[in-house]
Amino acid sequence: MTTRFIFITGGVVSSLGKGLASAALGAVLQARGFTVRLRKLDPYLNIDPGTMSPTQHGEVYVTDDGAETDLDLGHYERFTGVSSRRSDNVTAGRIYKTVLEKERRGDYLGGTVQVIPHVTDAIKEFITADLTGEDFVLIEIGGTVGDIESLPFLEAIRQLGNELGRERTMFVHLTLLPYIATAGELKTKPTQHSVKELLSVGIQPDLLLCRSEHAIPDTERRKIALFCNVHPDAVIAAYDAPSIYDVPVNYHAEGLDVQVCRHFRLSCETEPDLSRWHTIIQRVRQPEGDVTIAVVGKYTKLLDSYKSLAEALTHGGFGNNVRVHLQWLDSQEFEKADSNHLLENVNAILVPGGFGERGAEGKMAAARFAREKDVPYLGICFGMQMAVIEAARNLAGIPGAGSTEFGDPPAKVVGLMTEWMRGNDLERREAGGDLGGTMRLGAYPCILREGSRARAIYGGANTIQERHRHRYEVNNAYIGPLEARGLLFSGMSPDGLLPEIVEIPGHSWFVGVQFHPELKSKPFEPHPLFTAFVGAAVEKSRLV
Ligand code: GLN
């Protein structure tokens, strides 16, 4: 089958959940046996989200091939199981950078470089490059129609619609039908306006996906269809769902996949196989128990900064048939005296990834509490580094233990790494170099120690692959003194130089990992570390 392109734009307001909508559409198409790839075009000028504050932009999602991308790629991967690649996310900044570099090289042969055609060509090239014969490519355009920044992207997809033809392209527009309580009515005007906005740049949507809190009456559906020039059957309701896992099943119930198949003249007689989504919904609705896990972090005000983490913990709950309640705690709280009571009633403690000194001592205090009180502990990236420094200080008697991320401690238990191997290539980084795109990024192999808890968690595997995003590493010079006091470095890089996993064998469950396992967890395939961690929390809850 030739590859077909579905472009997803958003109107009326931001935060309508376009990423989730795209991911869910991908999932329903998969359930019909099609192969899919999802991509995102981000209109902002940063080259990538790598240097953007997690409290502003949410989490930075990292792909196997080491790209720092928008968090929507996490939704795509979790809903479809298709691993994202660097070529699945681009920003206006990167597009302009490519065009300007070409201009400097003289590639435009003296021509005047313009948004149309040079920038739009670069966007179209990005959309159609690095594909492997997928049945559908879903392209989400970030931002809201009407934003200045998205114009070149809309122009590019308009052109592609023309070039590839109606049989190979489809425009889906996600909008909102606000409910005015005093009038008791759903309002269609904002949707009409945003479709007008799209029409003004030459795009006629083929299908409207309408977010709504209330049922859309037939009269309103027909009105929207009439004013927006779409078929009434192509006005699809996207109702608020009890959980995100309901969305693919709901979309199917509203006929979304059938409309997409009709648009492309594909047969839609057979029912899609949504069984894996039904199983997940069942797990969400009828858990057999509850556990509470404290997440001691720094960006707890905007939960999007820990999107994949929260998802992976929920998946860990699916793996144990329990509901996981998260208690988001600000790590700075643990820098005050008498704050341990905040952790007294939780079944497990997790310290996630993070950057910078603020709150670091609090994270160490939380790790210490978990270590000393035998509470299950999972430290991810920064959370592993802090656990190791804490153990160095309070277990191995190295009071000057610290990280060079915060200055120049007497004992550099965590330090900046300037050279490391990626496959057969040596990667280098300068101390004081650029902050953007210069971390150890993407998937790296890790060898698991025989007989360790880590190895058992990964089902006896010798080597695993996990994704990284960090600048500092645990200094292997301290492995000896730390192992002498009861830690076990159970996962190492293949050259034996970089500590990747640490555990405490005498503890009920204490594991620190230098990588980000949350990035690879899926609802239908919970990550083994999260299943094991939540399992340990369940055990703990039975003891209290
Ligand atoms: N700040 C630490 C580093 O750069 C940890 C990063 C992280 O947790 N992702 O190594």
Coordinates of C-alpha atoms and ligand atoms in Angstrom, one line a residue:
M1 CA 0.0 0.0 0.0
T2 CA 1.3 3.5 -0.7
T3 CA 2.0 5.7 2.3
R4 CA -0.9 8.0 3.2
F5 CA -0.4 11.2 5.2
I6 CA -2.8 12.5 7.9
F7 CA -2.2 16.0 9.1
I8 CA -3.6 16.9 12.5
T9 CA -4.1 20.6 13.4
G10 CA -5.6 22.1 16.4
G11 CA -8.0 25.1 16.8
V12 CA -9.8 27.3 19.3
V13 CA -7.5 26.8 22.3
S14 CA -4.3 25.1 23.2
S15 CA -4.1 22.1 25.5
L16 CA -6.8 20.2 23.7
G17 CA -4.7 17.1 23.8
K18 CA -3.7 17.0 20.1
G19 CA -0.8 14.7 20.9
L20 CA -3.0 12.2 22.6
A21 CA -5.6 12.5 19.9
S22 CA -2.9 11.7 17.3
A23 CA -1.5 8.8 19.3
A24 CA -5.0 7.4 19.8
L25 CA -5.8 7.7 16.0
G26 CA -2.5 5.9 15.4
A27 CA -3.6 3.1 17.8
V28 CA -7.0 2.6 16.1
L29 CA -5.4 2.4 12.7
Q30 CA -3.0 -0.1 14.0
A31 CA -5.9 -2.1 15.4
R32 CA -7.1 -2.3 11.8
G33 CA -3.9 -3.9 10.8
F34 CA -2.2 -0.8 9.3
T35 CA 1.4 0.2 10.1
V36 CA 1.8 3.7 11.3
R37 CA 4.5 6.3 12.1
L38 CA 3.7 9.5 14.0
R39 CA 5.6 12.8 13.7
K40 CA 5.4 16.2 15.2
L41 CA 6.2 19.6 13.7
D42 CA 6.9 22.2 16.5
P43 CA 6.5 25.9 15.5
Y44 CA 8.8 27.4 18.1
L45 CA 12.4 28.6 17.4
N46 CA 14.4 26.5 19.8
I47 CA 16.4 23.9 17.8
D48 CA 15.0 21.2 20.1
P49 CA 13.3 21.2 23.5
G50 CA 16.5 20.0 25.2
T51 CA 17.3 23.4 26.8
M52 CA 13.8 24.4 27.6
S53 CA 12.7 24.4 31.2
P54 CA 10.6 21.3 32.1
T55 CA 8.3 23.6 34.1
Q56 CA 7.5 25.5 31.0
H57 CA 7.5 22.9 28.3
G58 CA 7.1 19.7 30.1
E59 CA 9.4 16.7 29.9
V60 CA 12.0 16.2 27.2
Y61 CA 11.4 12.9 25.6
V62 CA 14.5 11.1 24.4
T63 CA 14.5 8.6 21.5
D64 CA 16.8 5.6 21.0
D65 CA 18.8 7.5 18.4
G66 CA 19.5 10.2 21.0
A67 CA 17.2 13.0 19.9
E68 CA 15.7 15.3 22.6
T69 CA 12.1 15.7 21.5
D70 CA 8.7 16.9 22.4
L71 CA 6.8 15.0 25.0
D72 CA 4.0 14.1 22.5
L73 CA 6.5 11.6 21.0
G74 CA 6.1 9.8 24.3
H75 CA 2.4 9.5 23.8
Y76 CA 3.0 8.2 20.3
E77 CA 5.4 5.5 21.5
R78 CA 3.2 4.5 24.4
F79 CA 0.1 4.2 22.3
T80 CA 1.5 2.5 19.2
G81 CA 4.7 0.7 20.5
V82 CA 6.6 2.2 17.5
S83 CA 9.9 3.5 18.6
S84 CA 10.3 7.2 17.7
R85 CA 13.3 8.5 15.9
R86 CA 15.2 11.8 15.5
S87 CA 13.4 12.2 12.2
D88 CA 10.0 12.2 13.9
N89 CA 10.2 15.7 15.5
V90 CA 11.3 18.9 14.1
T91 CA 11.1 22.5 15.2
A92 CA 10.9 25.7 13.2
G93 CA 14.3 26.5 14.7
R94 CA 15.8 23.4 13.2
I95 CA 14.2 24.0 9.8
Y96 CA 15.5 27.6 9.7
K97 CA 18.9 26.4 10.8
T98 CA 19.0 23.9 7.9
V99 CA 17.9 26.5 5.4
L100 CA 20.4 29.1 6.7
E101 CA 23.3 26.6 6.7
K102 CA 22.5 25.8 3.1
E103 CA 22.4 29.5 2.3
R104 CA 25.9 30.0 3.8
R105 CA 27.2 27.0 1.8
G106 CA 25.9 28.7 -1.3
D107 CA 23.5 25.9 -2.1
Y108 CA 20.8 28.4 -3.3
L109 CA 23.1 29.6 -6.1
G110 CA 22.6 33.2 -5.5
G111 CA 18.8 33.0 -5.2
T112 CA 16.8 35.0 -2.8
V113 CA 16.0 32.7 0.2
Q114 CA 12.3 32.9 1.2
V115 CA 9.7 31.2 3.4
I116 CA 8.0 30.0 0.2
P117 CA 9.6 27.9 -1.3
H118 CA 12.8 27.4 0.7
V119 CA 11.4 27.0 4.2
T120 CA 8.3 25.1 3.1
D121 CA 10.5 22.8 0.9
A122 CA 12.6 22.0 3.9
I123 CA 9.4 21.2 5.9
K124 CA 8.1 19.0 3.2
E125 CA 11.4 17.2 2.9
F126 CA 11.3 16.5 6.6
I127 CA 7.8 15.2 6.5
T128 CA 8.5 12.7 3.7
A129 CA 12.1 11.7 4.6
D130 CA 13.2 8.6 6.5
L131 CA 10.0 6.5 6.0
T132 CA 9.9 2.8 5.6
G133 CA 6.8 2.2 3.7
E134 CA 4.4 2.7 6.5
D135 CA 0.7 2.6 5.6
F136 CA 0.0 5.8 7.4
V137 CA 2.1 8.7 8.6
L138 CA 0.4 11.0 11.1
I139 CA 1.8 14.5 11.3
E140 CA 0.8 16.6 14.2
I141 CA 1.3 20.4 13.8
G142 CA 2.1 22.0 17.2
G143 CA 0.4 25.2 18.3
T144 CA -3.0 26.5 17.4
V145 CA -4.2 27.5 14.0
G146 CA -3.9 31.3 13.8
D147 CA -0.5 31.4 15.5
I148 CA 2.1 33.4 13.5
E149 CA 4.7 30.7 13.9
S150 CA 2.7 27.9 12.4
L151 CA 2.0 29.6 9.1
P152 CA 5.0 28.1 7.2
F153 CA 4.0 24.6 8.5
L154 CA 0.4 25.0 7.4
E155 CA 1.6 26.3 4.0
A156 CA 3.9 23.3 3.6
I157 CA 1.1 20.8 4.4
R158 CA -1.2 22.6 2.1
Q159 CA 1.3 22.2 -0.7
L160 CA 1.8 18.5 0.1
G161 CA -1.9 18.0 0.0
N162 CA -1.9 19.3 -3.6
E163 CA 1.2 17.4 -4.6
L164 CA 0.3 14.0 -3.2
G165 CA -3.4 14.4 -4.0
R166 CA -6.6 13.8 -2.1
E167 CA -6.2 10.0 -2.2
R168 CA -3.0 10.2 -0.2
T169 CA -3.6 13.1 2.2
M170 CA -6.2 13.9 4.8
F171 CA -6.6 17.0 7.1
V172 CA -8.0 16.4 10.6
H173 CA -8.8 19.4 12.7
L174 CA -9.2 19.1 16.5
T175 CA -11.5 21.7 18.0
L176 CA -13.4 22.5 21.1
L177 CA -17.2 22.9 21.5
P178 CA -17.5 24.9 24.7
Y179 CA -20.6 24.4 26.8
I180 CA -22.4 27.5 28.1
A181 CA -24.1 26.4 31.2
T182 CA -26.5 29.4 31.4
A183 CA -27.8 28.7 27.9
G184 CA -27.5 24.9 28.3
E185 CA -25.9 24.8 24.9
L186 CA -22.8 23.7 23.1
K187 CA -21.3 26.4 21.0
T188 CA -20.1 25.8 17.5
K189 CA -18.9 29.3 16.6
P190 CA -15.3 29.0 17.8
T191 CA -15.0 25.8 15.6
Q192 CA -16.5 27.7 12.6
H193 CA -13.9 30.5 13.2
S194 CA -11.0 28.2 13.4
V195 CA -12.0 26.3 10.3
K196 CA -12.3 29.7 8.5
E197 CA -8.7 30.4 9.7
L198 CA -7.6 27.2 8.2
L199 CA -9.5 27.9 5.0
S200 CA -7.7 31.3 4.8
V201 CA -4.4 29.4 4.3
G202 CA -6.0 27.1 1.8
I203 CA -6.7 24.1 3.9
Q204 CA -10.2 22.5 3.9
P205 CA -10.4 20.0 6.8
D206 CA -11.7 16.6 5.9
L207 CA -12.7 15.7 9.4
L208 CA -13.4 17.5 12.6
L209 CA -12.6 16.0 15.9
C210 CA -14.6 17.9 18.4
R211 CA -13.6 17.9 22.1
S212 CA -16.8 18.2 24.1
E213 CA -17.9 17.6 27.7
H214 CA -21.5 17.0 26.6
A215 CA -23.2 14.9 23.9
I216 CA -23.3 16.7 20.6
P217 CA -26.9 16.9 19.4
D218 CA -27.6 16.0 15.8
T219 CA -28.7 19.5 15.0
E220 CA -25.4 20.9 16.1
R221 CA -23.5 18.2 14.2
R222 CA -25.3 19.1 11.1
K223 CA -24.8 22.8 11.7
I224 CA -21.0 22.3 12.1
A225 CA -20.9 20.1 9.0
L226 CA -22.8 22.8 7.0
F227 CA -20.8 25.8 8.1
C228 CA -17.4 24.0 8.0
N229 CA -18.1 22.2 4.7
V230 CA -17.5 18.7 5.9
H231 CA -19.8 15.6 5.8
P232 CA -21.9 15.3 9.0
D233 CA -20.4 11.8 9.5
A234 CA -17.0 13.4 9.5
V235 CA -17.9 15.5 12.6
I236 CA -16.6 13.2 15.2
A237 CA -17.1 13.7 18.9
A238 CA -14.1 13.4 21.2
Y239 CA -15.7 13.3 24.6
D240 CA -13.8 13.8 27.9
A241 CA -12.7 10.2 28.9
P242 CA -12.3 8.7 32.3
S243 CA -8.8 7.7 31.4
I244 CA -6.5 8.3 28.4
Y245 CA -6.6 4.6 27.7
D246 CA -10.3 4.9 26.9
V247 CA -9.6 7.3 24.0
P248 CA -8.8 4.7 21.2
V249 CA -11.9 2.7 22.0
N250 CA -14.1 5.9 22.2
Y251 CA -12.8 7.1 18.9
H252 CA -13.7 3.8 17.3
A253 CA -17.2 4.0 18.9
E254 CA -17.6 7.4 17.3
G255 CA -16.6 6.1 13.9
L256 CA -13.3 7.9 13.5
D257 CA -11.4 5.0 11.9
V258 CA -14.3 4.2 9.6
Q259 CA -14.3 7.8 8.4
V260 CA -10.5 7.7 7.8
C261 CA -10.9 4.5 5.8
R262 CA -13.7 5.9 3.8
H263 CA -11.7 9.0 3.0
F264 CA -8.9 6.9 1.6
R265 CA -11.3 4.5 0.0
L266 CA -10.1 1.6 2.1
S267 CA -12.3 -1.2 3.1
C268 CA -13.7 -0.9 6.6
E269 CA -16.0 -3.9 6.8
T270 CA -14.0 -5.8 9.4
E271 CA -13.9 -4.6 13.0
P272 CA -10.6 -3.4 14.4
D273 CA -8.9 -5.6 17.1
L274 CA -9.0 -3.3 20.1
S275 CA -8.6 -6.2 22.6
R276 CA -5.4 -4.9 24.1
W277 CA -7.1 -1.6 24.9
H278 CA -10.1 -3.3 26.5
T279 CA -7.7 -5.3 28.7
I280 CA -6.0 -2.0 29.8
I281 CA -9.3 -0.3 30.5
Q282 CA -10.3 -3.3 32.6
R283 CA -7.1 -2.9 34.6
V284 CA -7.7 0.8 35.2
R285 CA -11.3 0.2 36.3
Q286 CA -10.9 -2.8 38.5
P287 CA -7.6 -2.9 40.3
E288 CA -7.2 -5.4 43.1
G289 CA -5.5 -3.0 45.5
D290 CA -3.8 0.3 46.0
V291 CA -0.3 1.6 46.7
T292 CA 1.0 5.0 47.4
I293 CA 4.4 6.1 46.0
A294 CA 6.1 9.3 46.8
V295 CA 7.9 11.1 44.0
V296 CA 10.5 13.5 45.5
G297 CA 11.3 15.9 42.7
K298 CA 11.9 19.5 41.8
Y299 CA 9.4 20.1 39.0
T300 CA 6.4 18.9 40.8
K301 CA 4.3 22.0 40.0
L302 CA 3.9 21.1 36.4
L303 CA 3.2 17.4 36.2
D304 CA 3.9 17.3 32.4
S305 CA 7.5 17.5 33.4
Y306 CA 7.3 14.0 34.7
K307 CA 4.8 12.7 32.0
S308 CA 6.6 9.4 31.1
L309 CA 7.4 8.7 34.7
A310 CA 3.8 9.0 35.8
E311 CA 2.7 6.8 32.9
A312 CA 5.4 4.2 33.7
L313 CA 4.3 4.1 37.3
T314 CA 0.7 3.5 36.2
H315 CA 1.9 0.8 33.9
G316 CA 3.8 -0.8 36.8
G317 CA 0.4 -0.8 38.6
F318 CA -1.1 -2.7 35.6
G319 CA 1.7 -5.2 35.9
N320 CA 0.6 -5.8 39.5
N321 CA -3.1 -5.2 39.1
V322 CA -3.1 -2.3 41.6
R323 CA -3.8 1.4 41.3
V324 CA -0.8 3.5 42.0
H325 CA -1.4 6.8 43.8
L326 CA 1.4 9.3 43.4
Q327 CA 2.3 11.8 46.1
W328 CA 4.3 14.6 44.5
L329 CA 6.7 16.0 47.0
D330 CA 9.0 19.0 46.6
S331 CA 12.5 17.8 47.4
Q332 CA 13.3 21.1 49.1
E333 CA 10.8 20.1 51.8
F334 CA 13.3 17.5 52.9
E335 CA 15.9 20.1 53.6
K336 CA 13.9 21.2 56.6
A337 CA 14.1 19.4 59.9
D338 CA 11.4 17.0 60.8
S339 CA 10.1 16.5 57.3
N340 CA 10.5 12.7 57.3
H341 CA 6.9 12.3 58.5
L342 CA 5.9 13.1 54.8
L343 CA 7.4 9.8 53.9
E344 CA 6.0 7.8 56.9
N345 CA 2.9 6.5 55.1
V346 CA 4.1 5.8 51.6
N347 CA 4.8 2.3 50.3
A348 CA 7.8 3.3 48.2
I349 CA 9.9 6.3 47.2
L350 CA 11.1 7.4 43.8
V351 CA 13.6 10.2 43.1
P352 CA 13.4 11.1 39.4
G353 CA 15.8 12.8 37.0
G354 CA 16.7 16.4 37.6
F355 CA 19.3 19.1 37.1
G356 CA 21.1 21.5 39.3
E357 CA 21.8 21.9 43.0
R358 CA 18.5 23.2 44.2
G359 CA 16.7 20.5 46.1
A360 CA 19.6 18.0 45.8
E361 CA 20.2 17.7 49.5
G362 CA 16.5 17.0 50.0
K363 CA 16.6 14.2 47.4
M364 CA 19.6 12.7 49.3
A365 CA 17.6 13.0 52.5
A366 CA 14.7 11.0 50.9
A367 CA 17.2 8.4 49.6
R368 CA 18.6 8.1 53.1
F369 CA 15.2 7.6 54.6
A370 CA 14.5 4.9 52.1
R371 CA 17.8 3.2 52.7
E372 CA 17.7 3.3 56.5
K373 CA 14.0 2.5 56.9
D374 CA 14.0 -0.3 54.3
V375 CA 11.4 1.5 52.1
P376 CA 11.5 0.4 48.4
Y377 CA 13.5 3.0 46.5
L378 CA 13.9 3.7 42.8
G379 CA 16.4 6.4 41.8
I380 CA 16.4 7.5 38.2
C381 CA 19.4 9.3 36.7
F382 CA 19.8 12.2 39.2
G383 CA 18.0 10.0 41.7
M384 CA 20.7 7.4 41.3
Q385 CA 23.5 9.9 41.6
M386 CA 22.0 11.4 44.8
A387 CA 21.5 7.9 46.3
V388 CA 25.2 7.1 45.6
I389 CA 26.5 10.4 47.1
E390 CA 24.2 9.8 50.1
A391 CA 25.6 6.3 50.6
A392 CA 29.2 7.6 50.1
R393 CA 28.7 10.2 52.8
N394 CA 26.7 8.3 55.4
L395 CA 27.6 4.7 54.8
A396 CA 31.1 4.7 53.4
G397 CA 32.3 7.6 55.6
I398 CA 33.2 10.0 52.8
P399 CA 31.8 13.3 54.1
G400 CA 33.1 15.4 51.2
A401 CA 31.2 13.3 48.6
G402 CA 29.4 15.4 46.0
S403 CA 28.8 16.0 42.4
T404 CA 30.9 18.3 40.1
E405 CA 27.5 19.5 38.8
F406 CA 27.4 21.7 42.0
G407 CA 31.0 22.9 42.0
D408 CA 34.1 21.3 43.2
P409 CA 33.5 18.8 46.1
P410 CA 36.5 17.2 47.8
A411 CA 35.3 13.7 46.8
K412 CA 34.0 13.7 43.2
V413 CA 31.7 10.7 43.6
V414 CA 29.7 12.0 40.6
G415 CA 31.6 13.8 38.0
L416 CA 31.5 15.3 34.5
M417 CA 32.6 12.9 31.8
T418 CA 34.4 14.3 28.8
E419 CA 34.9 11.1 26.8
W420 CA 32.9 8.0 26.3
M421 CA 32.3 5.3 23.7
R422 CA 29.2 5.0 21.6
G423 CA 29.5 1.7 19.7
N424 CA 32.9 2.0 18.1
D425 CA 33.0 5.8 18.2
L426 CA 34.6 8.0 20.8
E427 CA 32.3 10.9 21.8
R428 CA 33.8 14.0 23.3
R429 CA 32.5 16.9 25.3
E430 CA 34.2 20.0 26.5
A431 CA 33.8 21.2 30.1
G432 CA 32.1 24.6 29.7
G433 CA 30.8 23.7 26.1
D434 CA 27.3 24.2 24.7
L435 CA 24.5 23.0 26.9
G436 CA 22.2 22.1 24.0
G437 CA 22.4 18.6 22.6
T438 CA 25.7 17.7 24.3
M439 CA 24.6 15.2 27.0
R440 CA 25.0 11.4 26.8
L441 CA 21.8 10.9 24.9
G442 CA 19.9 7.9 23.6
A443 CA 20.1 4.2 23.9
Y444 CA 23.3 2.6 25.3
P445 CA 23.9 -1.1 26.2
C446 CA 24.4 -2.1 29.8
I447 CA 25.7 -5.5 31.1
L448 CA 23.9 -6.9 34.0
R449 CA 25.8 -8.7 36.8
E450 CA 25.0 -12.4 37.3
G451 CA 22.9 -13.1 40.4
S452 CA 21.9 -9.5 40.9
R453 CA 18.4 -8.2 41.5
A454 CA 18.7 -6.1 38.3
R455 CA 19.4 -9.2 36.2
A456 CA 16.4 -11.0 37.8
I457 CA 14.2 -8.0 37.0
Y458 CA 15.2 -8.1 33.4
G459 CA 14.2 -11.8 33.2
G460 CA 17.8 -13.0 33.3
A461 CA 19.1 -10.9 30.4
N462 CA 22.8 -10.4 30.1
T463 CA 22.6 -7.2 28.2
I464 CA 19.9 -4.5 28.0
Q465 CA 19.5 -1.3 26.1
E466 CA 18.1 1.8 27.9
R467 CA 17.9 5.5 27.1
H468 CA 20.1 8.1 28.6
R469 CA 20.0 11.9 29.1
H470 CA 22.7 13.2 31.5
R471 CA 26.0 15.0 31.6
Y472 CA 27.5 13.5 34.8
E473 CA 28.4 9.9 35.8
V474 CA 29.1 8.0 39.0
N475 CA 32.8 7.9 39.3
N476 CA 34.0 4.3 39.1
A477 CA 36.9 5.1 41.4
Y478 CA 34.4 4.9 44.3
I479 CA 32.9 1.4 43.3
G480 CA 35.4 -0.4 45.7
P481 CA 34.7 1.6 48.8
L482 CA 30.9 1.6 48.2
E483 CA 30.7 -2.1 47.4
A484 CA 32.7 -2.7 50.6
R485 CA 29.8 -1.1 52.5
G486 CA 27.0 -3.1 50.9
L487 CA 26.2 -1.5 47.6
L488 CA 26.4 -3.5 44.4
F489 CA 27.1 -2.0 41.0
S490 CA 25.0 -4.5 39.1
G491 CA 24.9 -2.8 35.7
M492 CA 27.9 -1.4 33.9
S493 CA 28.7 -0.1 30.4
P494 CA 30.2 -2.9 28.2
D495 CA 33.7 -1.4 28.6
G496 CA 33.2 -1.7 32.4
L497 CA 33.8 2.0 33.0
L498 CA 30.4 3.6 33.6
P499 CA 28.2 2.5 36.5
E500 CA 24.7 2.2 35.1
I501 CA 22.8 0.4 37.9
V502 CA 23.4 0.2 41.6
E503 CA 21.4 -1.8 44.2
I504 CA 21.6 -2.7 47.8
P505 CA 21.4 -6.5 48.2
G506 CA 20.5 -6.4 51.9
H507 CA 17.6 -4.0 51.4
S508 CA 14.0 -5.0 50.6
W509 CA 14.2 -3.1 47.2
F510 CA 16.7 -0.4 46.5
V511 CA 17.7 0.3 42.9
G512 CA 19.3 3.3 41.2
V513 CA 19.6 3.5 37.4
Q514 CA 21.6 6.0 35.4
F515 CA 19.2 5.7 32.5
H516 CA 15.5 6.6 32.1
P517 CA 13.5 3.3 32.0
E518 CA 10.2 5.3 32.0
L519 CA 10.8 6.3 28.4
K520 CA 10.3 2.8 27.2
S521 CA 7.3 1.6 29.2
K522 CA 4.0 0.9 27.5
P523 CA 0.6 0.3 28.9
F524 CA 0.4 -3.1 27.2
E525 CA 4.0 -3.8 28.1
P526 CA 4.9 -2.3 31.4
H527 CA 8.6 -1.8 31.9
P528 CA 10.1 -4.6 34.1
L529 CA 11.8 -2.1 36.5
F530 CA 8.5 -0.4 37.2
T531 CA 6.6 -3.7 37.5
A532 CA 9.2 -4.8 40.0
F533 CA 9.3 -1.5 41.9
V534 CA 5.5 -1.3 42.2
G535 CA 5.5 -5.0 43.2
A536 CA 7.9 -4.1 46.0
A537 CA 5.5 -1.3 47.1
V538 CA 2.7 -3.8 47.1
E539 CA 4.8 -6.1 49.4
K540 CA 5.5 -3.2 51.7
S541 CA 1.8 -2.2 51.9
R542 CA 1.0 -5.7 53.1
L543 CA 3.5 -5.4 55.9
V544 CA 2.1 -2.2 57.3
Ligands
GLN1 N1 21.9 16.4 36.2 C1 22.4 15.1 36.1 C2 23.3 15.0 34.9 O1 23.4 15.8 34.0 C3 21.2 14.1 35.9 C4 20.4 14.3 34.7 C5 19.1 13.6 34.7 O2 18.6 13.2 35.8 N2 18.5 13.4 33.6 O3 24.1 14.0 34.9

